[in-house]
């Protein structure tokens, strides 16, 4: 049983023109076994929250805390955060030309596990996960994300999730750009991972569609750089019907 606590988190994005405050006092606690959906308008800071937790250098935490089982995540390097069990599937996965997917995955697994996975087991593990995600074996030799379609990138993020086995997974719009079949395949992979591992999931999404596949225990409205409302599944339906107006005007005052 693990707990990820975000307490009164304030963070800036670092730009050439100086720092710009984005997160404005985020409070959220996720326990292993729970899935929390985060929904909110464009530009409200959802990706900023995920980057701040993962330790992206362009985001600076100005106050507040992120604790993983009481340990201060903000003092950890990006590597240490991954080793501690944090995982981020990015909204816009980066391309790494010249590094093959298979080398990248093995290096990442070695870094997170603390030792290189035994080759024979590893090859089988990767193959099984790739086939579950309907990823053709030719991708193993392609450069990381280079020339991948939007949906292919998203599938590879979930492949990393399945192989790196985090305690907490932040999935930032993993459903965006997936066709109907891919959405089902990716959701099944996430659900499989959830049922076989004690994982806490933060699922950032704009659509209730994915929540029909991956059931959230909690739904949070994110507006103006913080969580402004929390509820159960029904809150997602309410948002779909009514939009965010109510929350954006409240957040603005
Ligand atoms: N380099 C930057 N320079 C200026 N503003 C930035 C920079 N990076 C991010 N921002 C601003 O920070 C705000 C929060 O962005 P963020 O990506 O966290 O939003 P989001 O909630 O994830 O939106 P979306 O739903 O569209 O993904 C936005 O207004 C964005 O324009
Ligand atoms: Mg975003």
Short mmCIF file of C-alpha atoms and ligand atoms in Angstrom, two decimals:
data_model
loop_
_atom_site.label_atom_id
_atom_site.label_comp_id
_atom_site.label_asym_id
_atom_site.label_seq_id
_atom_site.Cartn_x
_atom_site.Cartn_y
_atom_site.Cartn_z
CA UNK A 1 0.00 0.00 0.00
CA UNK A 2 1.54 3.29 -1.13
CA UNK A 3 0.38 6.89 -0.99
CA UNK A 4 1.16 9.85 -3.20
CA UNK A 5 0.31 13.12 -1.50
CA UNK A 6 0.29 16.47 -3.26
CA UNK A 7 -0.04 19.28 -0.76
CA UNK A 8 -0.70 22.92 -1.62
CA UNK A 9 1.58 22.65 -4.65
CA UNK A 10 2.53 25.86 -6.43
CA UNK A 11 4.69 25.73 -9.55
CA UNK A 12 5.91 28.00 -12.34
CA UNK A 13 6.81 27.25 -15.91
CA UNK A 14 10.27 28.62 -16.69
CA UNK A 15 10.20 30.64 -19.91
CA UNK A 16 12.68 32.92 -21.71
CA UNK A 17 10.64 35.86 -20.44
CA UNK A 18 10.88 34.63 -16.86
CA UNK A 19 8.78 32.43 -14.60
CA UNK A 20 5.05 32.16 -15.10
CA UNK A 21 2.96 30.80 -12.20
CA UNK A 22 0.67 27.96 -13.27
CA UNK A 23 -0.06 25.68 -10.31
CA UNK A 24 -1.93 27.49 -7.65
CA UNK A 25 -2.25 25.23 -4.61
CA UNK A 26 -2.94 21.69 -5.79
CA UNK A 27 -4.15 19.26 -3.15
CA UNK A 28 -4.62 15.62 -4.08
CA UNK A 29 -3.96 12.27 -2.43
CA UNK A 30 -3.78 9.06 -4.43
CA UNK A 31 -3.49 5.65 -2.79
CA UNK A 32 -2.42 2.48 -4.51
CA UNK A 33 -5.37 0.70 -6.01
CA UNK A 34 -7.18 3.96 -6.74
CA UNK A 35 -7.78 5.61 -10.10
CA UNK A 36 -8.28 9.38 -10.12
CA UNK A 37 -9.50 11.07 -13.27
CA UNK A 38 -8.45 14.71 -13.69
CA UNK A 39 -10.57 16.74 -16.06
CA UNK A 40 -10.27 20.43 -16.78
CA UNK A 41 -10.13 23.10 -19.46
CA UNK A 42 -7.22 23.55 -21.86
CA UNK A 43 -4.40 25.49 -20.27
CA UNK A 44 -5.57 24.93 -16.68
CA UNK A 45 -2.26 23.29 -15.71
CA UNK A 46 -2.92 19.54 -15.84
CA UNK A 47 0.22 18.73 -17.82
CA UNK A 48 2.16 21.18 -15.67
CA UNK A 49 1.08 19.17 -12.64
CA UNK A 50 2.28 15.94 -14.23
CA UNK A 51 5.63 17.50 -15.21
CA UNK A 52 6.11 19.03 -11.78
CA UNK A 53 5.60 15.60 -10.17
CA UNK A 54 7.92 13.90 -12.67
CA UNK A 55 10.61 16.57 -12.24
CA UNK A 56 10.74 18.21 -15.67
CA UNK A 57 13.47 20.90 -15.56
CA UNK A 58 11.25 23.55 -17.18
CA UNK A 59 8.91 23.57 -14.19
CA UNK A 60 9.86 25.05 -10.86
CA UNK A 61 8.01 24.20 -7.68
CA UNK A 62 7.75 27.37 -5.61
CA UNK A 63 5.96 25.94 -2.59
CA UNK A 64 4.08 22.92 -1.34
CA UNK A 65 4.95 19.25 -1.15
CA UNK A 66 4.83 16.01 -3.09
CA UNK A 67 5.29 12.99 -0.83
CA UNK A 68 5.56 9.35 -1.82
CA UNK A 69 4.99 7.30 1.33
CA UNK A 70 6.15 10.30 3.30
CA UNK A 71 9.35 10.74 1.26
CA UNK A 72 9.92 14.15 -0.32
CA UNK A 73 9.70 13.57 -4.08
CA UNK A 74 10.71 17.15 -4.86
CA UNK A 75 14.20 16.52 -3.47
CA UNK A 76 14.70 13.51 -5.75
CA UNK A 77 16.34 13.64 -9.19
CA UNK A 78 14.23 12.57 -12.16
CA UNK A 79 15.91 9.14 -12.07
CA UNK A 80 15.27 8.74 -8.37
CA UNK A 81 11.61 9.57 -8.90
CA UNK A 82 11.35 6.83 -11.51
CA UNK A 83 13.14 4.37 -9.22
CA UNK A 84 10.81 5.36 -6.39
CA UNK A 85 7.95 4.17 -8.60
CA UNK A 86 6.64 7.26 -10.38
CA UNK A 87 5.78 7.04 -14.06
CA UNK A 88 4.55 9.67 -16.50
CA UNK A 89 3.00 8.87 -19.86
CA UNK A 90 3.40 12.23 -21.55
CA UNK A 91 0.70 14.08 -23.49
CA UNK A 92 3.27 14.69 -26.23
CA UNK A 93 5.85 11.89 -26.12
CA UNK A 94 9.28 13.06 -27.27
CA UNK A 95 11.13 11.64 -30.26
CA UNK A 96 14.65 10.33 -29.65
CA UNK A 97 16.29 9.84 -33.04
CA UNK A 98 19.09 7.31 -33.13
CA UNK A 99 17.96 5.35 -30.07
CA UNK A 100 16.05 2.19 -30.84
CA UNK A 101 12.90 1.40 -28.93
CA UNK A 102 14.37 -1.89 -27.69
CA UNK A 103 17.56 -0.24 -26.37
CA UNK A 104 15.58 2.53 -24.79
CA UNK A 105 13.20 0.13 -23.02
CA UNK A 106 16.02 -2.07 -21.73
CA UNK A 107 18.01 0.94 -20.46
CA UNK A 108 14.91 2.33 -18.77
CA UNK A 109 14.11 -1.04 -17.18
CA UNK A 110 17.72 -1.41 -16.03
CA UNK A 111 17.68 2.06 -14.47
CA UNK A 112 14.36 1.52 -12.70
CA UNK A 113 15.01 -2.07 -11.56
CA UNK A 114 18.60 -1.41 -10.49
CA UNK A 115 19.95 -4.27 -12.63
CA UNK A 116 19.78 -5.30 -16.26
CA UNK A 117 16.88 -7.66 -16.88
CA UNK A 118 18.03 -11.15 -17.92
CA UNK A 119 18.07 -11.07 -21.68
CA UNK A 120 16.00 -14.16 -22.39
CA UNK A 121 13.24 -13.21 -19.94
CA UNK A 122 13.36 -9.65 -21.13
CA UNK A 123 12.86 -10.48 -24.79
CA UNK A 124 9.83 -12.59 -23.93
CA UNK A 125 8.46 -9.94 -21.57
CA UNK A 126 8.72 -7.23 -24.24
CA UNK A 127 7.27 -9.47 -26.93
CA UNK A 128 4.28 -10.42 -24.77
CA UNK A 129 3.53 -6.83 -23.83
CA UNK A 130 3.93 -5.64 -27.42
CA UNK A 131 1.56 -8.25 -28.68
CA UNK A 132 -0.98 -7.38 -25.96
CA UNK A 133 -0.82 -3.79 -27.15
CA UNK A 134 -1.03 -4.81 -30.81
CA UNK A 135 2.37 -3.30 -31.53
CA UNK A 136 4.15 -4.89 -34.47
CA UNK A 137 7.63 -6.30 -33.72
CA UNK A 138 9.23 -3.98 -36.32
CA UNK A 139 8.84 -1.11 -33.82
CA UNK A 140 11.55 -2.61 -31.61
CA UNK A 141 14.21 -1.48 -34.06
CA UNK A 142 12.74 1.92 -34.84
CA UNK A 143 13.99 5.09 -33.16
CA UNK A 144 11.99 6.09 -30.09
CA UNK A 145 8.78 7.74 -31.25
CA UNK A 146 10.40 9.00 -34.46
CA UNK A 147 7.76 9.17 -37.16
CA UNK A 148 5.29 7.28 -34.96
CA UNK A 149 1.68 8.25 -35.49
CA UNK A 150 -0.07 9.90 -32.55
CA UNK A 151 -1.76 6.66 -31.57
CA UNK A 152 1.44 4.63 -31.93
CA UNK A 153 3.22 6.98 -29.53
CA UNK A 154 0.45 6.56 -26.98
CA UNK A 155 0.59 2.77 -27.20
CA UNK A 156 4.33 2.90 -26.60
CA UNK A 157 3.80 4.97 -23.48
CA UNK A 158 1.62 2.17 -22.12
CA UNK A 159 4.22 -0.40 -23.20
CA UNK A 160 6.66 1.47 -20.97
CA UNK A 161 4.13 1.42 -18.14
CA UNK A 162 3.74 -2.35 -18.44
CA UNK A 163 7.50 -2.92 -18.47
CA UNK A 164 8.60 -0.40 -15.85
CA UNK A 165 5.92 -1.41 -13.36
CA UNK A 166 5.48 1.83 -11.43
CA UNK A 167 3.63 2.32 -8.14
CA UNK A 168 2.02 5.47 -9.46
CA UNK A 169 1.21 6.16 -13.07
CA UNK A 170 0.26 9.54 -14.44
CA UNK A 171 -1.40 9.13 -17.82
CA UNK A 172 -1.64 12.52 -19.51
CA UNK A 173 -4.27 12.30 -22.24
CA UNK A 174 -3.23 8.81 -23.20
CA UNK A 175 -6.61 8.46 -24.90
CA UNK A 176 -6.14 11.45 -27.23
CA UNK A 177 -5.69 10.41 -30.83
CA UNK A 178 -6.53 6.74 -30.29
CA UNK A 179 -8.93 5.06 -32.67
CA UNK A 180 -11.79 3.06 -31.15
CA UNK A 181 -9.90 -0.25 -31.29
CA UNK A 182 -6.67 1.24 -29.95
CA UNK A 183 -8.58 2.87 -27.09
CA UNK A 184 -9.93 -0.54 -26.12
CA UNK A 185 -6.52 -2.21 -26.45
CA UNK A 186 -4.74 0.46 -24.43
CA UNK A 187 -7.47 0.50 -21.77
CA UNK A 188 -7.29 -3.28 -21.45
CA UNK A 189 -3.53 -3.08 -20.97
CA UNK A 190 -3.97 -0.44 -18.26
CA UNK A 191 -6.71 -2.48 -16.58
CA UNK A 192 -4.55 -5.61 -16.71
CA UNK A 193 -1.73 -3.71 -15.11
CA UNK A 194 -4.11 -2.36 -12.47
CA UNK A 195 -5.47 -5.79 -11.61
CA UNK A 196 -2.03 -7.40 -11.35
CA UNK A 197 -0.24 -4.59 -9.51
CA UNK A 198 -0.98 -2.32 -6.58
CA UNK A 199 -0.90 0.89 -8.58
CA UNK A 200 -2.34 4.34 -8.14
CA UNK A 201 -3.40 5.99 -11.39
CA UNK A 202 -3.85 9.66 -12.23
CA UNK A 203 -5.72 9.74 -15.51
CA UNK A 204 -5.81 13.15 -17.18
CA UNK A 205 -8.45 13.25 -19.88
CA UNK A 206 -10.93 15.42 -21.72
CA UNK A 207 -13.30 12.60 -22.55
CA UNK A 208 -15.66 10.37 -20.60
CA UNK A 209 -15.13 7.77 -23.35
CA UNK A 210 -11.99 6.35 -21.71
CA UNK A 211 -13.68 6.36 -18.30
CA UNK A 212 -16.13 3.77 -19.61
CA UNK A 213 -13.13 1.46 -20.06
CA UNK A 214 -10.92 2.51 -17.16
CA UNK A 215 -13.25 3.15 -14.26
CA UNK A 216 -12.22 6.00 -12.00
CA UNK A 217 -12.81 5.86 -8.24
CA UNK A 218 -12.65 9.63 -8.11
CA UNK A 219 -13.10 12.45 -10.61
CA UNK A 220 -11.52 15.86 -10.01
CA UNK A 221 -12.14 19.12 -11.78
CA UNK A 222 -8.92 21.01 -12.40
CA UNK A 223 -9.23 24.72 -13.13
CA UNK A 224 -7.04 27.76 -12.59
CA UNK A 225 -4.07 25.65 -11.52
CA UNK A 226 -5.74 23.61 -8.81
CA UNK A 227 -8.35 20.99 -7.98
CA UNK A 228 -11.61 22.88 -7.53
CA UNK A 229 -14.08 20.02 -7.18
CA UNK A 230 -13.92 16.29 -6.46
CA UNK A 231 -16.53 13.60 -6.76
CA UNK A 232 -17.28 10.16 -8.11
CA UNK A 233 -17.88 8.94 -11.68
CA UNK A 234 -21.08 10.96 -11.94
CA UNK A 235 -19.03 14.17 -11.90
CA UNK A 236 -17.52 13.22 -15.28
CA UNK A 237 -20.99 12.91 -16.81
CA UNK A 238 -21.97 16.24 -15.32
CA UNK A 239 -18.88 17.86 -16.88
CA UNK A 240 -19.63 16.32 -20.24
CA UNK A 241 -23.14 17.74 -20.13
CA UNK A 242 -22.44 21.16 -18.63
CA UNK A 243 -18.79 21.96 -19.40
CA UNK A 244 -16.50 23.85 -17.06
CA UNK A 245 -18.16 27.28 -17.01
CA UNK A 246 -19.31 26.90 -13.43
CA UNK A 247 -15.79 26.05 -12.29
CA UNK A 248 -13.84 28.52 -14.38
CA UNK A 249 -15.90 31.45 -13.14
CA UNK A 250 -15.54 30.20 -9.56
CA UNK A 251 -11.79 29.76 -10.04
CA UNK A 252 -11.49 33.24 -11.47
CA UNK A 253 -12.81 34.93 -8.32
N1 LIG B 1 6.92 27.84 -22.18
C1 LIG B 1 5.78 28.44 -21.85
N2 LIG B 1 5.62 29.76 -22.01
C2 LIG B 1 4.46 30.37 -21.65
N3 LIG B 1 3.40 29.72 -21.16
C3 LIG B 1 3.51 28.39 -21.00
C4 LIG B 1 4.70 27.68 -21.32
N4 LIG B 1 4.49 26.36 -21.04
C5 LIG B 1 3.24 26.27 -20.58
N5 LIG B 1 2.65 27.47 -20.55
C6 LIG B 1 1.25 27.79 -20.16
O1 LIG B 1 0.90 27.09 -19.00
C7 LIG B 1 -0.51 26.88 -18.99
C8 LIG B 1 -0.78 25.45 -18.53
O2 LIG B 1 -0.40 24.55 -19.56
P1 LIG B 1 -0.66 22.99 -19.42
O3 LIG B 1 0.01 22.34 -20.56
O4 LIG B 1 -0.27 22.54 -18.05
O5 LIG B 1 -2.25 22.92 -19.56
P2 LIG B 1 -3.21 21.66 -19.66
O6 LIG B 1 -4.22 21.80 -18.56
O7 LIG B 1 -2.41 20.41 -19.71
O8 LIG B 1 -3.94 21.91 -21.06
P3 LIG B 1 -4.44 20.87 -22.21
O9 LIG B 1 -5.77 20.37 -21.73
O10 LIG B 1 -4.60 21.72 -23.42
O11 LIG B 1 -3.41 19.79 -22.35
C9 LIG B 1 -0.99 27.20 -20.39
O12 LIG B 1 -1.68 28.44 -20.37
C10 LIG B 1 0.27 27.29 -21.21
O13 LIG B 1 0.15 28.21 -22.28
MG1 LIG B 2 -2.08 18.98 -21.08
#
